[in-house]
Amino acid sequence: MSVSLSYTCLLRLPTFSVPTKPISFNGPLPFYLPRSHISSSCFGFKSNPFIRTQTPRFFKCLPQRVSDERRETQVTTEEEEEDEEEKIVVFERLFSNLNQSTLKRESGSLSSAIFLVAGTTVGAGILAIPAVTQESGFLASAVACILCWAFMVVTGLLVAEVNVNTMSELGSGGVSLVSMAKRTLGSVGVQVVSWSYLLIHYTLLVAYIARSSGILTNFLGIPIWESATLFSLIFGGLCFFGSQRFIGAANGVLVFGVIASFAALVAVASGDLHWEALLKANFEAVPMSIPIIALSFVYQNVVPVLCTDLEGDLPRVRTAIVLGTAIPLGLFLVWDAVILGSFPVDTGVAVEKMVDPLQQLRSSSVTVGPFVEAFSLFAIATSYIGFVLGLSDFFSDLLKLPSGQNKPLLYLLTLVPPLVLSLLDPEIFFKALDFAGTYGVLVLFGILPAAMSWSDRIRNYF
C-alpha cells in the first residue's frame, strides 16, 4: 500500500511546511494508525481536522526509511528462495536406478521405452489380423483397429497411473500388477489378476514359439523341437544375461528390422494391389474379429517395467505409451490394406477356405515369401522379449523375491512351460491367439485397469 501527498494538496494545509517533493510511503510496515492519531512522528507535521481521506481509513507509518535498492534486493532474494522451494517440492522422478557394480545412476531412455512398447505391441497378433478381418473388409476393420487402439491406450495410461501411485505408497520400484491389484482391489482382485496374467502370457508365449519354430524350420531345415528350443535360448538368454541398456538396444535393432522388412514387404506386395478390394465393409462381421484385434494391441504387461526403468516419471511413461502404440497402429492399418488388397473381390474363393491370406501370399510369390518370413520373425521376437520381461517381473513380485535374486528360477518358470506346450501342438498358433484374446485380454487389460484406477481415485479422494 502506498500513500502520496502531492505538492498542491500540501499548500492547502496551513499548519504544514511545504515539502519539496511528494511524500510517498511504500514497503512493509509493522502497524497501522487511524487518521485521527496521525502525528509528526509519522509525517513530520501535526494532525489537522481538515485533512480528508478516502477509504481505506488507515495509513501505514514507517519506523524508518528503507532504500529502494535494499527493497529490490529483498524482493529478488525472496523470489529466488521461493523458486528454490518450488524446485525442491516438484519431483521429476520417484527414485533413481543405480548400476549395482558402479553405483551410478542408470536411468532408462525414452526412446528405449518407446521401442519396448512398440516391439511388444507388434507381435504375432499382426500376423493374424488379415485372417480375421477378411470377412469384414478393410474399411470396417480399420474402424475397429482405431477404436481398439484408443481403448488400449486409455487402459495402459490407467495402469501406469496406478503403478506409480503404488510405488509411491510402498516406497519401492518393480511393482507388478499383483501388488497393484492387492492395494486397490483386495484379495479377490489379486486372484483374478494372477490367473488372467498367467493365462495370457503363457498362451501368447506358446503362440510365439509355435510360429517362430515353423519359420526357423523352413529356413534352417532343422526339426521343430530344435528350432523352438533355439528360438527360446537365443531371446530368452538375451533377457536373462542382458543389462537394461543392452536389452533396450537389442530391442531397438529388432524394431528397426520390423520396420525395414515391413517397408520392403509393402513395396513388393503393393505393386499388384486391387484398390477396389479395400472398399469392402461388412460391419456385421466386426465383432468376430475384436478378440484378435484387441490382442494385437496388448502392451500393458510391460507398463510396470516402463515405470521402473523411467524411475516413476509419469509424463515420460505416458509419452512412451502413446508414441509406442501409435507406431503399431500405422503398421496394422497398412499391413491389413496390403494383404487384403492383394486379392480381388471377385475371386470366387470362399471365405472359409481363405484361412490365412498371409500363407497364400507367401506361397503365391517367390519374391514376397522371404520378406514375409523376415517380418514375421522380427515381429515375434520383439513381442517375445516384452512378454518374457513382464512375466519374469510378475513371478518375482508374486513369489516376493528380492530384486536380482533367484533369477534362474524366474526364467525357468517363464521359458520352460511355453516351450513344452508349443511342442505338444505345433499348429496351436491361431487357437492360442483366439483363446487369449477372448478370455484373458478384455478382462486383464480391459476391465481390471478401470476398476483399479477407480478404486485408487476413491482412496485418494477420501
Coordinates of C-alpha atoms in Angstrom, one line a residue:
M1 CA 0.0 0.0 0.0
S2 CA 1.3 3.5 -0.8
V3 CA 0.2 6.9 0.4
S4 CA 1.3 10.1 -1.6
L5 CA 0.6 13.7 -0.7
S6 CA 1.1 15.9 -3.7
Y7 CA 2.5 19.4 -3.7
T8 CA -0.8 21.1 -4.4
C9 CA -2.6 19.3 -1.6
L10 CA 0.0 20.3 0.9
L11 CA -0.3 24.0 0.0
R12 CA -3.8 24.0 1.3
L13 CA -2.7 22.8 4.8
P14 CA -1.8 26.0 6.8
T15 CA -0.1 24.2 9.6
F16 CA 2.4 22.3 7.4
S17 CA 5.6 23.2 6.0
V18 CA 5.6 22.7 2.2
P19 CA 7.9 19.8 1.2
T20 CA 10.0 20.0 -1.9
K21 CA 8.6 16.7 -3.4
P22 CA 5.6 14.5 -2.9
I23 CA 5.7 12.3 0.2
S24 CA 5.4 8.6 -0.6
F25 CA 5.2 5.6 1.8
N26 CA 6.0 2.2 0.4
G27 CA 7.1 -1.2 1.7
P28 CA 6.2 -3.4 4.7
L29 CA 5.1 -1.6 7.9
P30 CA 4.7 -3.2 11.3
F31 CA 1.5 -1.3 12.5
Y32 CA -1.4 0.9 11.4
L33 CA -2.8 4.1 12.9
P34 CA -6.2 5.7 12.3
R35 CA -6.1 9.1 10.7
S36 CA -7.1 10.9 13.9
H37 CA -3.9 9.7 15.5
I38 CA -1.5 10.7 12.7
S39 CA 1.2 12.9 14.3
S40 CA 4.6 14.3 13.5
S41 CA 6.2 11.0 14.3
C42 CA 4.7 9.8 11.1
F43 CA 4.6 12.6 8.6
G44 CA 6.7 15.4 10.2
F45 CA 3.7 17.6 10.7
K46 CA 0.8 17.9 13.2
S47 CA -2.6 16.5 12.6
N48 CA -5.3 18.7 11.1
P49 CA -9.0 18.2 11.3
F50 CA -9.4 19.5 7.7
I51 CA -7.5 16.5 6.2
R52 CA -9.9 14.5 4.1
T53 CA -9.1 10.9 3.3
Q54 CA -10.9 8.2 1.3
T55 CA -11.2 4.6 2.2
P56 CA -9.4 2.8 3.5
R57 CA -9.3 5.0 6.7
F58 CA -5.9 3.8 7.9
F59 CA -2.5 4.9 7.0
K60 CA 0.8 3.0 7.3
C61 CA 3.5 4.5 9.4
L62 CA 7.2 3.8 8.7
P63 CA 9.5 3.3 11.6
Q64 CA 12.4 4.0 9.3
R65 CA 13.2 4.7 5.7
V66 CA 14.2 1.8 3.5
S67 CA 16.1 2.5 0.3
D68 CA 14.7 1.3 -3.0
E69 CA 17.8 -0.7 -3.7
R70 CA 17.5 -2.6 -0.5
R71 CA 13.9 -3.3 -1.1
E72 CA 14.6 -4.6 -4.6
T73 CA 17.4 -6.8 -3.2
Q74 CA 15.0 -8.2 -0.6
V75 CA 12.3 -8.9 -3.3
T76 CA 14.8 -10.6 -5.5
T77 CA 16.1 -12.7 -2.7
E78 CA 12.6 -13.7 -1.7
E79 CA 11.8 -14.7 -5.3
E80 CA 14.9 -16.8 -5.5
E81 CA 14.1 -18.6 -2.3
E82 CA 10.6 -19.3 -3.5
D83 CA 12.0 -20.7 -6.7
E84 CA 14.4 -22.9 -4.8
E85 CA 11.5 -24.1 -2.6
E86 CA 9.4 -24.9 -5.7
K87 CA 12.3 -26.9 -7.2
I88 CA 12.6 -28.9 -4.0
V89 CA 8.9 -29.7 -4.0
V90 CA 8.4 -30.7 -7.7
F91 CA 10.0 -34.1 -8.4
E92 CA 10.7 -35.4 -11.9
R93 CA 11.0 -39.0 -10.7
L94 CA 10.3 -41.1 -7.7
F95 CA 13.7 -42.7 -7.4
S96 CA 17.0 -43.3 -9.2
N97 CA 18.1 -46.6 -10.8
L98 CA 21.6 -47.5 -9.8
N99 CA 24.1 -49.7 -11.5
Q100 CA 24.9 -52.4 -8.9
S101 CA 28.6 -52.5 -9.9
T102 CA 29.4 -48.8 -10.4
L103 CA 26.7 -47.4 -8.0
K104 CA 26.0 -44.7 -10.6
R105 CA 22.6 -43.6 -11.8
E106 CA 21.4 -45.6 -14.8
S107 CA 18.1 -44.2 -16.0
G108 CA 16.2 -45.7 -18.9
S109 CA 15.9 -43.6 -22.1
L110 CA 12.6 -42.5 -23.5
S111 CA 13.5 -43.9 -27.0
S112 CA 14.2 -47.3 -25.5
A113 CA 10.8 -47.2 -23.7
I114 CA 9.0 -46.3 -26.9
F115 CA 10.8 -49.2 -28.8
L116 CA 9.8 -51.6 -26.0
V117 CA 6.2 -50.7 -26.2
A118 CA 6.2 -50.7 -30.0
G119 CA 8.1 -54.0 -30.1
T120 CA 5.8 -55.7 -27.6
T121 CA 2.7 -54.5 -29.5
V122 CA 3.9 -55.5 -32.9
G123 CA 3.8 -59.3 -32.4
A124 CA 2.1 -62.4 -33.6
G125 CA -1.2 -60.6 -33.5
I126 CA -0.4 -58.6 -36.6
L127 CA 0.2 -61.8 -38.5
A128 CA -3.3 -63.0 -37.6
I129 CA -5.2 -59.7 -38.4
P130 CA -5.7 -60.3 -42.1
A131 CA -7.1 -63.8 -41.4
V132 CA -9.8 -62.4 -39.0
T133 CA -10.6 -59.2 -40.9
Q134 CA -11.0 -60.6 -44.4
E135 CA -14.8 -61.2 -43.9
S136 CA -15.4 -57.7 -42.5
G137 CA -13.2 -55.9 -45.1
F138 CA -10.6 -53.2 -44.8
L139 CA -12.8 -50.2 -44.0
A140 CA -14.7 -51.9 -41.2
S141 CA -11.6 -53.5 -39.8
A142 CA -9.8 -50.1 -39.9
V143 CA -12.5 -48.5 -37.8
A144 CA -12.3 -51.5 -35.4
C145 CA -8.5 -51.1 -35.2
I146 CA -8.6 -47.4 -34.3
L147 CA -11.3 -47.9 -31.6
C148 CA -9.4 -50.8 -30.1
W149 CA -6.1 -48.8 -30.1
A150 CA -7.8 -45.8 -28.3
F151 CA -9.3 -48.2 -25.7
M152 CA -6.0 -50.0 -25.1
V153 CA -4.1 -46.7 -24.8
V154 CA -6.5 -45.5 -22.1
T155 CA -6.2 -48.7 -20.1
G156 CA -2.4 -48.5 -20.4
L157 CA -2.4 -45.0 -19.0
L158 CA -4.6 -46.1 -16.2
V159 CA -2.2 -49.0 -15.4
A160 CA 0.7 -46.5 -15.4
E161 CA -1.1 -44.1 -13.0
V162 CA -2.0 -46.9 -10.5
N163 CA 1.6 -48.3 -10.8
V164 CA 3.3 -45.0 -9.9
N165 CA 0.9 -44.4 -7.1
T166 CA 1.6 -47.9 -5.7
M167 CA 5.3 -47.3 -5.9
S168 CA 4.9 -44.1 -4.1
E169 CA 2.9 -45.8 -1.3
L170 CA 5.1 -48.9 -1.0
G171 CA 8.4 -47.0 -1.4
S172 CA 9.9 -49.4 -3.9
G173 CA 10.2 -50.0 -7.6
G174 CA 9.4 -53.0 -9.6
V175 CA 5.7 -53.1 -8.7
S176 CA 3.7 -55.7 -10.7
L177 CA 0.0 -55.9 -11.4
V178 CA -0.4 -58.2 -8.4
S179 CA 0.7 -55.6 -6.0
M180 CA -1.4 -53.0 -7.7
A181 CA -4.5 -55.3 -7.5
K182 CA -3.8 -56.1 -3.9
R183 CA -3.6 -52.4 -3.0
T184 CA -6.7 -51.4 -4.9
L185 CA -9.0 -54.4 -5.2
G186 CA -8.0 -56.7 -2.3
S187 CA -7.5 -60.5 -2.3
V188 CA -10.3 -61.1 -4.9
G189 CA -8.5 -58.7 -7.4
V190 CA -5.2 -60.5 -6.8
Q191 CA -6.7 -63.9 -7.7
V192 CA -8.3 -62.5 -10.9
V193 CA -5.2 -60.7 -12.0
S194 CA -2.8 -63.6 -11.2
W195 CA -4.8 -66.2 -13.1
S196 CA -5.6 -63.9 -16.1
Y197 CA -2.0 -62.8 -16.3
L198 CA -0.6 -66.3 -16.3
L199 CA -3.2 -67.4 -18.9
I200 CA -2.5 -64.6 -21.3
H201 CA 1.3 -64.7 -21.1
Y202 CA 1.7 -68.5 -21.3
T203 CA -0.8 -68.7 -24.1
L204 CA 0.9 -65.9 -26.1
L205 CA 4.4 -67.3 -25.5
V206 CA 3.2 -70.7 -26.8
A207 CA 1.8 -69.0 -29.9
Y208 CA 5.1 -67.1 -30.5
I209 CA 7.3 -70.1 -30.1
A210 CA 5.0 -72.2 -32.3
R211 CA 5.0 -69.7 -35.2
S212 CA 8.8 -68.9 -34.9
S213 CA 9.7 -72.5 -34.8
G214 CA 7.9 -73.1 -38.1
I215 CA 9.7 -70.2 -39.7
L216 CA 13.1 -71.3 -38.5
T217 CA 12.4 -74.9 -39.6
N218 CA 11.6 -73.7 -43.2
F219 CA 14.8 -71.5 -43.2
L220 CA 17.3 -73.8 -41.5
G221 CA 15.9 -77.2 -42.3
I222 CA 16.0 -78.5 -38.7
P223 CA 13.3 -80.3 -36.7
I224 CA 10.5 -78.3 -35.0
W225 CA 11.8 -79.1 -31.5
E226 CA 15.3 -77.9 -32.3
S227 CA 14.0 -74.6 -33.8
A228 CA 11.7 -74.0 -30.9
T229 CA 14.5 -74.6 -28.4
L230 CA 16.9 -72.4 -30.4
F231 CA 14.5 -69.5 -30.5
S232 CA 13.8 -69.8 -26.7
L233 CA 17.5 -70.0 -25.9
I234 CA 18.5 -67.0 -28.1
F235 CA 15.9 -64.5 -27.0
G236 CA 15.3 -65.9 -23.5
G237 CA 19.1 -65.8 -22.9
L238 CA 19.1 -62.2 -24.1
C239 CA 16.6 -61.3 -21.4
F240 CA 18.5 -63.3 -18.8
F241 CA 22.0 -62.2 -19.4
G242 CA 21.5 -58.7 -20.9
S243 CA 21.5 -55.5 -18.9
Q244 CA 18.8 -52.9 -19.1
R245 CA 20.6 -50.8 -21.7
F246 CA 21.7 -53.8 -23.8
I247 CA 18.1 -55.2 -23.9
G248 CA 16.8 -51.8 -24.9
A249 CA 19.4 -51.5 -27.7
A250 CA 18.8 -55.0 -29.0
N251 CA 15.0 -54.4 -29.0
G252 CA 15.6 -51.2 -30.9
V253 CA 17.6 -53.2 -33.5
L254 CA 14.7 -55.7 -33.8
V255 CA 12.1 -52.9 -34.1
F256 CA 14.2 -51.4 -36.9
G257 CA 14.2 -54.8 -38.5
V258 CA 10.4 -54.9 -38.3
I259 CA 10.1 -51.6 -39.9
A260 CA 12.6 -52.3 -42.7
S261 CA 11.2 -55.7 -43.6
F262 CA 7.7 -54.3 -43.4
A263 CA 8.6 -51.4 -45.8
A264 CA 10.2 -53.9 -48.2
L265 CA 7.2 -56.2 -48.0
V266 CA 4.7 -53.4 -48.6
A267 CA 6.8 -52.1 -51.6
V268 CA 6.9 -55.5 -53.2
A269 CA 3.3 -56.6 -52.5
S270 CA 1.6 -53.3 -53.3
G271 CA 2.6 -53.5 -56.9
D272 CA -0.4 -55.7 -57.7
L273 CA -2.8 -54.1 -55.2
H274 CA -6.5 -54.2 -56.0
W275 CA -7.8 -50.9 -54.7
E276 CA -11.5 -51.9 -55.2
A277 CA -11.0 -54.6 -52.7
L278 CA -10.2 -52.1 -50.0
L279 CA -13.7 -50.6 -50.3
K280 CA -15.4 -53.6 -48.8
A281 CA -17.1 -53.0 -45.4
N282 CA -19.1 -55.6 -43.6
F283 CA -19.6 -54.2 -40.1
E284 CA -21.7 -57.2 -39.0
A285 CA -18.6 -59.4 -39.1
V286 CA -16.5 -56.9 -37.0
P287 CA -17.4 -58.4 -33.5
M288 CA -15.9 -61.8 -34.5
S289 CA -12.5 -60.0 -35.1
I290 CA -12.5 -57.9 -31.9
P291 CA -10.6 -60.5 -29.7
I292 CA -7.7 -60.8 -32.1
I293 CA -7.5 -57.1 -32.8
A294 CA -7.6 -56.3 -29.1
L295 CA -4.9 -58.9 -28.5
S296 CA -2.8 -57.3 -31.2
F297 CA -2.6 -54.1 -29.1
V298 CA -1.5 -55.7 -25.8
Y299 CA 1.5 -54.0 -24.3
Q300 CA 0.2 -53.3 -20.7
N301 CA 2.3 -56.1 -19.4
V302 CA 5.4 -54.0 -19.8
V303 CA 4.0 -50.8 -18.3
P304 CA 5.3 -51.8 -14.8
V305 CA 8.7 -52.3 -16.4
L306 CA 8.4 -48.9 -18.1
C307 CA 7.6 -47.2 -14.8
T308 CA 10.6 -48.8 -13.1
D309 CA 13.0 -48.0 -16.0
L310 CA 11.8 -44.4 -16.2
E311 CA 12.0 -44.0 -12.4
G312 CA 8.4 -43.2 -11.9
D313 CA 8.4 -40.2 -14.2
L314 CA 4.8 -40.3 -15.2
P315 CA 4.9 -37.8 -18.1
R316 CA 7.7 -39.7 -19.8
V317 CA 5.8 -43.0 -19.3
R318 CA 2.7 -41.5 -20.9
T319 CA 4.7 -40.3 -23.8
A320 CA 6.2 -43.7 -24.3
I321 CA 2.8 -45.4 -24.2
V322 CA 1.1 -43.0 -26.7
L323 CA 4.0 -42.9 -29.2
G324 CA 4.9 -46.6 -28.7
T325 CA 1.4 -47.7 -29.6
A326 CA 0.9 -45.2 -32.5
I327 CA 3.6 -46.9 -34.5
P328 CA 1.9 -50.3 -34.4
L329 CA -1.4 -48.7 -35.3
G330 CA 0.0 -47.3 -38.5
L331 CA 1.7 -50.7 -39.3
F332 CA -1.5 -52.6 -38.6
L333 CA -3.6 -50.4 -41.0
V334 CA -1.0 -50.5 -43.8
W335 CA -0.4 -54.3 -43.3
D336 CA -4.1 -55.1 -43.4
A337 CA -4.6 -53.0 -46.5
V338 CA -1.7 -54.6 -48.4
I339 CA -2.7 -58.2 -47.5
L340 CA -6.5 -57.8 -48.1
G341 CA -5.9 -55.7 -51.2
S342 CA -3.7 -58.4 -52.8
F343 CA -6.8 -60.5 -53.6
P344 CA -9.5 -59.2 -55.9
V345 CA -13.1 -59.1 -54.7
D346 CA -14.4 -61.4 -57.4
T347 CA -12.0 -64.3 -56.9
G348 CA -14.9 -66.6 -56.1
V349 CA -12.9 -68.2 -53.3
A350 CA -15.0 -68.9 -50.2
V351 CA -14.1 -67.0 -47.1
E352 CA -13.9 -70.2 -45.0
K353 CA -11.2 -71.6 -47.4
M354 CA -9.0 -68.4 -47.0
V355 CA -7.9 -69.4 -43.6
D356 CA -4.7 -67.4 -43.7
P357 CA -4.2 -64.8 -46.5
L358 CA -0.6 -64.4 -45.4
Q359 CA 0.1 -68.0 -46.2
Q360 CA -1.4 -67.6 -49.6
L361 CA 0.6 -64.5 -50.3
R362 CA 3.8 -66.3 -49.2
S363 CA 3.2 -69.3 -51.4
S364 CA 2.0 -67.3 -54.4
S365 CA 5.2 -65.3 -54.9
V366 CA 8.8 -66.3 -54.6
T367 CA 9.8 -62.6 -54.1
V368 CA 7.3 -61.9 -51.4
G369 CA 8.0 -65.0 -49.4
P370 CA 11.4 -64.1 -47.8
F371 CA 10.1 -60.7 -46.8
V372 CA 7.0 -62.2 -45.1
E373 CA 9.3 -64.7 -43.2
A374 CA 11.7 -61.9 -42.1
F375 CA 8.9 -59.6 -41.0
S376 CA 7.1 -62.4 -39.1
L377 CA 10.3 -63.4 -37.3
F378 CA 11.2 -59.9 -36.3
A379 CA 7.7 -59.1 -35.1
I380 CA 7.5 -62.3 -33.0
A381 CA 11.0 -61.7 -31.5
T382 CA 10.1 -58.2 -30.3
S383 CA 6.9 -59.3 -28.6
Y384 CA 8.6 -62.4 -27.1
I385 CA 11.2 -60.2 -25.3
G386 CA 8.5 -57.9 -23.9
F387 CA 6.4 -60.8 -22.6
V388 CA 9.4 -62.6 -21.1
L389 CA 10.4 -59.5 -19.2
G390 CA 6.8 -58.9 -18.0
L391 CA 6.3 -62.5 -16.9
S392 CA 9.6 -62.7 -15.0
D393 CA 8.8 -59.5 -13.1
F394 CA 5.4 -60.9 -12.3
F395 CA 6.9 -64.1 -10.8
S396 CA 9.4 -62.0 -8.9
D397 CA 6.7 -60.0 -7.3
L398 CA 4.3 -63.0 -6.8
L399 CA 7.0 -65.0 -5.0
K400 CA 8.2 -62.0 -3.0
L401 CA 11.8 -62.4 -4.3
P402 CA 14.3 -59.6 -3.7
S403 CA 15.4 -57.8 -6.8
G404 CA 18.2 -59.6 -8.7
Q405 CA 17.9 -62.8 -6.6
N406 CA 16.8 -66.3 -7.8
K407 CA 16.9 -65.1 -11.4
P408 CA 17.4 -68.6 -12.8
L409 CA 14.2 -69.8 -11.1
L410 CA 12.2 -66.9 -12.5
Y411 CA 13.4 -67.6 -16.1
L412 CA 12.8 -71.4 -15.7
L413 CA 9.2 -70.7 -14.8
T414 CA 8.9 -68.2 -17.6
L415 CA 10.6 -70.1 -20.5
V416 CA 10.1 -73.8 -20.0
P417 CA 6.3 -74.2 -19.8
P418 CA 5.5 -72.4 -23.0
L419 CA 8.3 -74.3 -24.8
V420 CA 6.9 -77.6 -23.7
L421 CA 3.3 -76.7 -24.6
S422 CA 4.3 -75.4 -28.1
L423 CA 6.0 -78.8 -28.9
L424 CA 2.8 -80.7 -27.9
D425 CA 0.8 -79.0 -30.7
P426 CA 2.8 -77.1 -33.4
E427 CA -0.4 -75.9 -35.1
I428 CA -1.7 -74.2 -31.9
F429 CA -1.0 -70.6 -33.2
F430 CA -4.5 -69.4 -34.1
K431 CA -6.2 -71.4 -31.4
A432 CA -3.9 -69.8 -28.7
L433 CA -4.4 -66.3 -30.0
D434 CA -8.2 -66.6 -30.1
F435 CA -8.3 -68.2 -26.6
A436 CA -6.1 -65.5 -25.1
G437 CA -8.0 -62.6 -26.8
T438 CA -11.4 -63.9 -25.8
Y439 CA -10.9 -64.9 -22.2
G440 CA -7.8 -63.0 -21.0
V441 CA -7.1 -59.7 -22.7
L442 CA -10.5 -58.0 -22.3
V443 CA -10.6 -58.9 -18.6
L444 CA -7.0 -58.3 -17.5
F445 CA -6.2 -55.3 -19.7
G446 CA -9.8 -54.0 -20.3
I447 CA -11.9 -54.3 -17.1
L448 CA -9.3 -54.5 -14.4
P449 CA -7.3 -51.3 -15.2
A450 CA -10.5 -49.3 -15.0
A451 CA -11.5 -51.0 -11.7
M452 CA -8.1 -50.4 -10.1
S453 CA -8.0 -46.8 -11.2
W454 CA -11.5 -46.1 -9.9
S455 CA -10.6 -47.7 -6.5
D456 CA -7.3 -45.8 -6.4
R457 CA -9.0 -42.4 -7.1
I458 CA -11.7 -43.1 -4.4
R459 CA -9.0 -43.9 -1.9
N460 CA -7.1 -40.7 -2.7
Y461 CA -10.3 -38.6 -2.6
F462 CA -11.4 -39.7 0.8

